GROMACS .gro file of C-alpha atoms in nm:
model
  197
    1VAL     CA    1   1.402   1.951   1.606
    2SER     CA    2   1.549   2.269   1.455
    3ASP     CA    3   1.524   2.645   1.484
    4THR     CA    4   1.497   2.910   1.212
    5HIS     CA    5   1.670   3.247   1.244
    6ASP     CA    6   1.404   3.516   1.298
    7GLY     CA    7   1.146   3.237   1.297
    8GLY     CA    8   0.997   2.956   1.500
    9VAL     CA    9   1.089   2.608   1.609
   10ASN     CA   10   1.052   2.323   1.359
   11TYR     CA   11   1.013   1.952   1.430
   12ASP     CA   12   0.942   1.620   1.260
   13ILE     CA   13   0.791   1.314   1.427
   14ALA     CA   14   0.741   0.976   1.260
   15ALA     CA   15   0.662   0.625   1.377
   16ALA     CA   16   0.588   0.290   1.214
   17VAL     CA   17   0.470  -0.048   1.341
   18ASN     CA   18   0.477  -0.383   1.159
   19MET     CA   19   0.245  -0.651   1.295
   20PRO     CA   20   0.195  -1.008   1.176
   21ILE     CA   21  -0.170  -1.115   1.200
   22VAL     CA   22  -0.144  -1.475   1.080
   23ALA     CA   23   0.203  -1.623   1.037
   24ASP     CA   24   0.304  -1.633   0.669
   25LYS     CA   25  -0.052  -1.536   0.568
   26ALA     CA   26  -0.137  -1.180   0.675
   27ALA     CA   27   0.038  -0.873   0.815
   28VAL     CA   28  -0.026  -0.504   0.861
   29ARG     CA   29   0.202  -0.199   0.870
   30VAL     CA   30   0.086   0.129   1.021
   31SER     CA   31   0.286   0.450   1.000
   32ALA     CA   32   0.216   0.810   1.101
   33PHE     CA   33   0.402   1.139   1.080
   34GLN     CA   34   0.379   1.506   1.169
   35SER     CA   35   0.598   1.787   1.042
   36HIS     CA   36   0.582   2.140   1.186
   37ASP     CA   37   0.752   2.438   1.025
   38GLY     CA   38   0.774   2.731   1.263
   39GLY     CA   39   0.776   2.989   0.982
   40TYR     CA   40   0.980   3.307   0.943
   41ILE     CA   41   0.766   3.552   0.739
   42ASP     CA   42   0.600   3.839   0.931
   43ASN     CA   43   0.283   4.017   0.813
   44VAL     CA   44   0.329   4.383   0.910
   45ALA     CA   45  -0.026   4.481   0.802
   46LEU     CA   46  -0.190   4.246   1.053
   47ASP     CA   47   0.103   4.255   1.301
   48ARG     CA   48   0.142   3.876   1.291
   49GLN     CA   49   0.466   3.688   1.332
   50ASP     CA   50   0.575   3.376   1.138
   51VAL     CA   51   0.258   3.367   0.926
   52ASN     CA   52   0.398   3.097   0.697
   53ARG     CA   53   0.421   2.840   0.975
   54SER     CA   54   0.271   2.511   0.867
   55ASN     CA   55   0.173   2.165   0.980
   56ILE     CA   56   0.179   1.850   0.771
   57TYR     CA   57   0.050   1.529   0.919
   58GLY     CA   58  -0.078   1.198   0.795
   59GLY     CA   59  -0.035   0.826   0.792
   60ARG     CA   60  -0.035   0.507   0.592
   61LEU     CA   61  -0.203   0.171   0.642
   62ASP     CA   62  -0.066  -0.127   0.449
   63PHE     CA   63  -0.240  -0.466   0.471
   64LEU     CA   64  -0.091  -0.774   0.302
   65VAL     CA   65  -0.265  -1.110   0.265
   66THR     CA   66  -0.122  -1.423   0.100
   67PRO     CA   67  -0.399  -1.684   0.123
   68THR     CA   68  -0.195  -1.920  -0.099
   69ASP     CA   69   0.166  -1.928  -0.218
   70ALA     CA   70   0.047  -1.806  -0.559
   71LEU     CA   71  -0.192  -1.530  -0.454
   72ASN     CA   72  -0.082  -1.195  -0.310
   73ILE     CA   73  -0.335  -0.926  -0.206
   74ARG     CA   74  -0.227  -0.585  -0.083
   75ILE     CA   75  -0.457  -0.306   0.039
   76ALA     CA   76  -0.306   0.034   0.116
   77GLY     CA   77  -0.437   0.371   0.229
   78PHE     CA   78  -0.252   0.700   0.260
   79SER     CA   79  -0.374   1.027   0.412
   80GLN     CA   80  -0.204   1.366   0.436
   81ASP     CA   81  -0.327   1.706   0.556
   82ILE     CA   82  -0.142   2.035   0.506
   83SER     CA   83  -0.229   2.362   0.679
   84ARG     CA   84  -0.032   2.684   0.643
   85GLY     CA   85  -0.111   3.022   0.795
   86GLY     CA   86   0.022   3.235   0.507
   87GLU     CA   87   0.239   3.253   0.198
   88SER     CA   88   0.618   3.222   0.218
   89THR     CA   89   0.676   3.545   0.025
   90ALA     CA   90   0.829   3.877   0.126
   91ASP     CA   91   0.763   4.210  -0.047
   92TYR     CA   92   1.047   4.361  -0.252
   93GLY     CA   93   1.054   4.658  -0.489
   94PHE     CA   94   1.177   4.663  -0.848
   95SER     CA   95   1.516   4.783  -0.726
   96GLY     CA   96   1.557   4.464  -0.524
   97ALA     CA   97   1.525   4.640  -0.188
   98PRO     CA   98   1.280   4.503   0.070
   99LEU     CA   99   0.971   4.722   0.116
  100TYR     CA  100   0.912   4.642   0.484
  101GLY     CA  101   1.190   4.409   0.595
  102SER     CA  102   1.394   4.123   0.448
  103VAL     CA  103   1.133   3.865   0.553
  104ASP     CA  104   0.824   4.087   0.584
  105GLN     CA  105   0.506   4.111   0.381
  106TYR     CA  106   0.208   4.347   0.381
  107ARG     CA  107  -0.122   4.155   0.356
  108LYS     CA  108  -0.444   4.309   0.489
  109THR     CA  109  -0.618   3.972   0.447
  110ALA     CA  110  -0.472   3.656   0.596
  111GLU     CA  111  -0.378   3.396   0.333
  112PRO     CA  112  -0.426   3.050   0.486
  113PHE     CA  113  -0.379   2.734   0.281
  114VAL     CA  114  -0.541   2.396   0.355
  115GLN     CA  115  -0.509   2.073   0.158
  116HIS     CA  116  -0.644   1.721   0.217
  117PHE     CA  117  -0.495   1.430   0.021
  118ARG     CA  118  -0.635   1.075   0.026
  119LEU     CA  119  -0.516   0.769  -0.166
  120GLY     CA  120  -0.642   0.412  -0.153
  121SER     CA  121  -0.513   0.120  -0.358
  122LEU     CA  122  -0.573  -0.251  -0.409
  123SER     CA  123  -0.311  -0.475  -0.570
  124VAL     CA  124  -0.372  -0.841  -0.653
  125ALA     CA  125  -0.104  -1.066  -0.803
  126ASP     CA  126  -0.171  -1.427  -0.903
  127ASP     CA  127   0.104  -1.667  -1.007
  128LEU     CA  128  -0.041  -1.881  -1.289
  129ASP     CA  129   0.277  -2.092  -1.321
  130TRP     CA  130   0.328  -1.989  -1.685
  131ALA     CA  131   0.276  -1.615  -1.615
  132THR     CA  132   0.180  -1.366  -1.344
  133LEU     CA  133  -0.150  -1.181  -1.360
  134THR     CA  134  -0.153  -0.848  -1.172
  135SER     CA  135  -0.433  -0.599  -1.112
  136ILE     CA  136  -0.371  -0.260  -0.951
  137SER     CA  137  -0.658  -0.024  -0.866
  138SER     CA  138  -0.623   0.314  -0.700
  139TYR     CA  139  -0.846   0.608  -0.611
  140GLN     CA  140  -0.714   0.950  -0.513
  141THR     CA  141  -0.876   1.272  -0.395
  142ILE     CA  142  -0.722   1.615  -0.337
  143ARG     CA  143  -0.914   1.902  -0.177
  144THR     CA  144  -0.741   2.241  -0.162
  145GLN     CA  145  -0.862   2.576  -0.029
  146THR     CA  146  -0.666   2.898  -0.008
  147VAL     CA  147  -0.713   3.274   0.028
  148LEU     CA  148  -0.540   3.550  -0.170
  149ASP     CA  149  -0.514   3.911  -0.053
  150LEU     CA  150  -0.626   4.140  -0.338
  151THR     CA  151  -0.644   4.461  -0.138
  152VAL     CA  152  -0.365   4.637  -0.329
  153ALA     CA  153  -0.519   4.551  -0.667
  154TYR     CA  154  -0.889   4.600  -0.590
  155GLY     CA  155  -0.916   4.796  -0.264
  156ARG     CA  156  -0.935   5.130  -0.444
  157TYR     CA  157  -1.247   5.015  -0.631
  158CYS     CA  158  -1.432   4.993  -0.300
  159ALA     CA  159  -1.389   5.367  -0.252
  160TYR     CA  160  -1.480   5.428  -0.616
  161GLU     CA  161  -1.806   5.236  -0.567
  162GLY     CA  162  -1.870   5.405  -0.233
  163ILE     CA  163  -1.821   5.081  -0.041
  164SER     CA  164  -1.635   5.075   0.289
  165CYS     CA  165  -1.388   4.786   0.297
  166SER     CA  166  -1.066   4.749   0.491
  167SER     CA  167  -0.942   4.458   0.280
  168VAL     CA  168  -1.031   4.248  -0.023
  169GLY     CA  169  -0.967   3.875  -0.024
  170LEU     CA  170  -1.042   3.593  -0.267
  171THR     CA  171  -1.119   3.246  -0.135
  172TYR     CA  172  -1.100   2.968  -0.387
  173GLY     CA  173  -1.085   2.592  -0.381
  174MET     CA  174  -0.978   2.313  -0.613
  175SER     CA  175  -1.062   1.945  -0.607
  176THR     CA  176  -0.930   1.647  -0.799
  177ASP     CA  177  -1.060   1.291  -0.814
  178LYS     CA  178  -0.858   1.022  -0.992
  179PHE     CA  179  -0.923   0.655  -1.055
  180VAL     CA  180  -0.652   0.439  -1.209
  181GLN     CA  181  -0.681   0.076  -1.315
  182GLU     CA  182  -0.395  -0.134  -1.446
  183VAL     CA  183  -0.408  -0.502  -1.548
  184ARG     CA  184  -0.101  -0.678  -1.677
  185LEU     CA  185   0.003  -1.032  -1.768
  186ALA     CA  186   0.376  -1.095  -1.754
  187SER     CA  187   0.583  -1.396  -1.852
  188LYS     CA  188   0.824  -1.566  -1.616
  189SER     CA  189   1.160  -1.394  -1.598
  190SER     CA  190   1.341  -1.727  -1.630
  191THR     CA  191   1.228  -1.782  -1.990
  192SER     CA  192   1.451  -1.704  -2.291
  193VAL     CA  193   1.178  -1.476  -2.434
  194GLU     CA  194   1.001  -1.237  -2.198
  195TRP     CA  195   0.670  -1.068  -2.279
  196LEU     CA  196   0.426  -0.831  -2.114
  197ILE     CA  197   0.062  -0.765  -2.196
   0.00000   0.00000   0.00000
């Protein structure tokens, strides 16, 4: 737990549990975390304090199975969500002087940020006596959405077009999907010549 000058209270919480399911054959590890940043940037246009406060939380599940001494199977999943109420930027002029305050900004539209990250993977390793065959598969998704305040740049065009608008904001999102597959065959490390395919 910590405190930020002219800001809010911050804290981090994390926990992990390891559990054997079948002795020497299967086990699972579960972990979770949450991180809260109290923020310190104030939005004077909307009269909101600590708009850049954020929360990050998520967890990981790791499952390991060794049905034989030679075969190792590992399944893992990771999840993380980020939410932030505003940007961590303050407004300064070209002279270097703050326009509203040392940690103040002027945004007529709130600028929240949200991101969801997911990752799943499967790893299989088989000891063939003369070499080790390994396959690693993973799939990842990222979904991001944020808002930008464009009132200063485009607000005057509302009046020019005869439209009444108190603020102009742009909402946009990005998404990424990734699949990765790796297969490798590696020699024993005890040999005089080592190779990897």
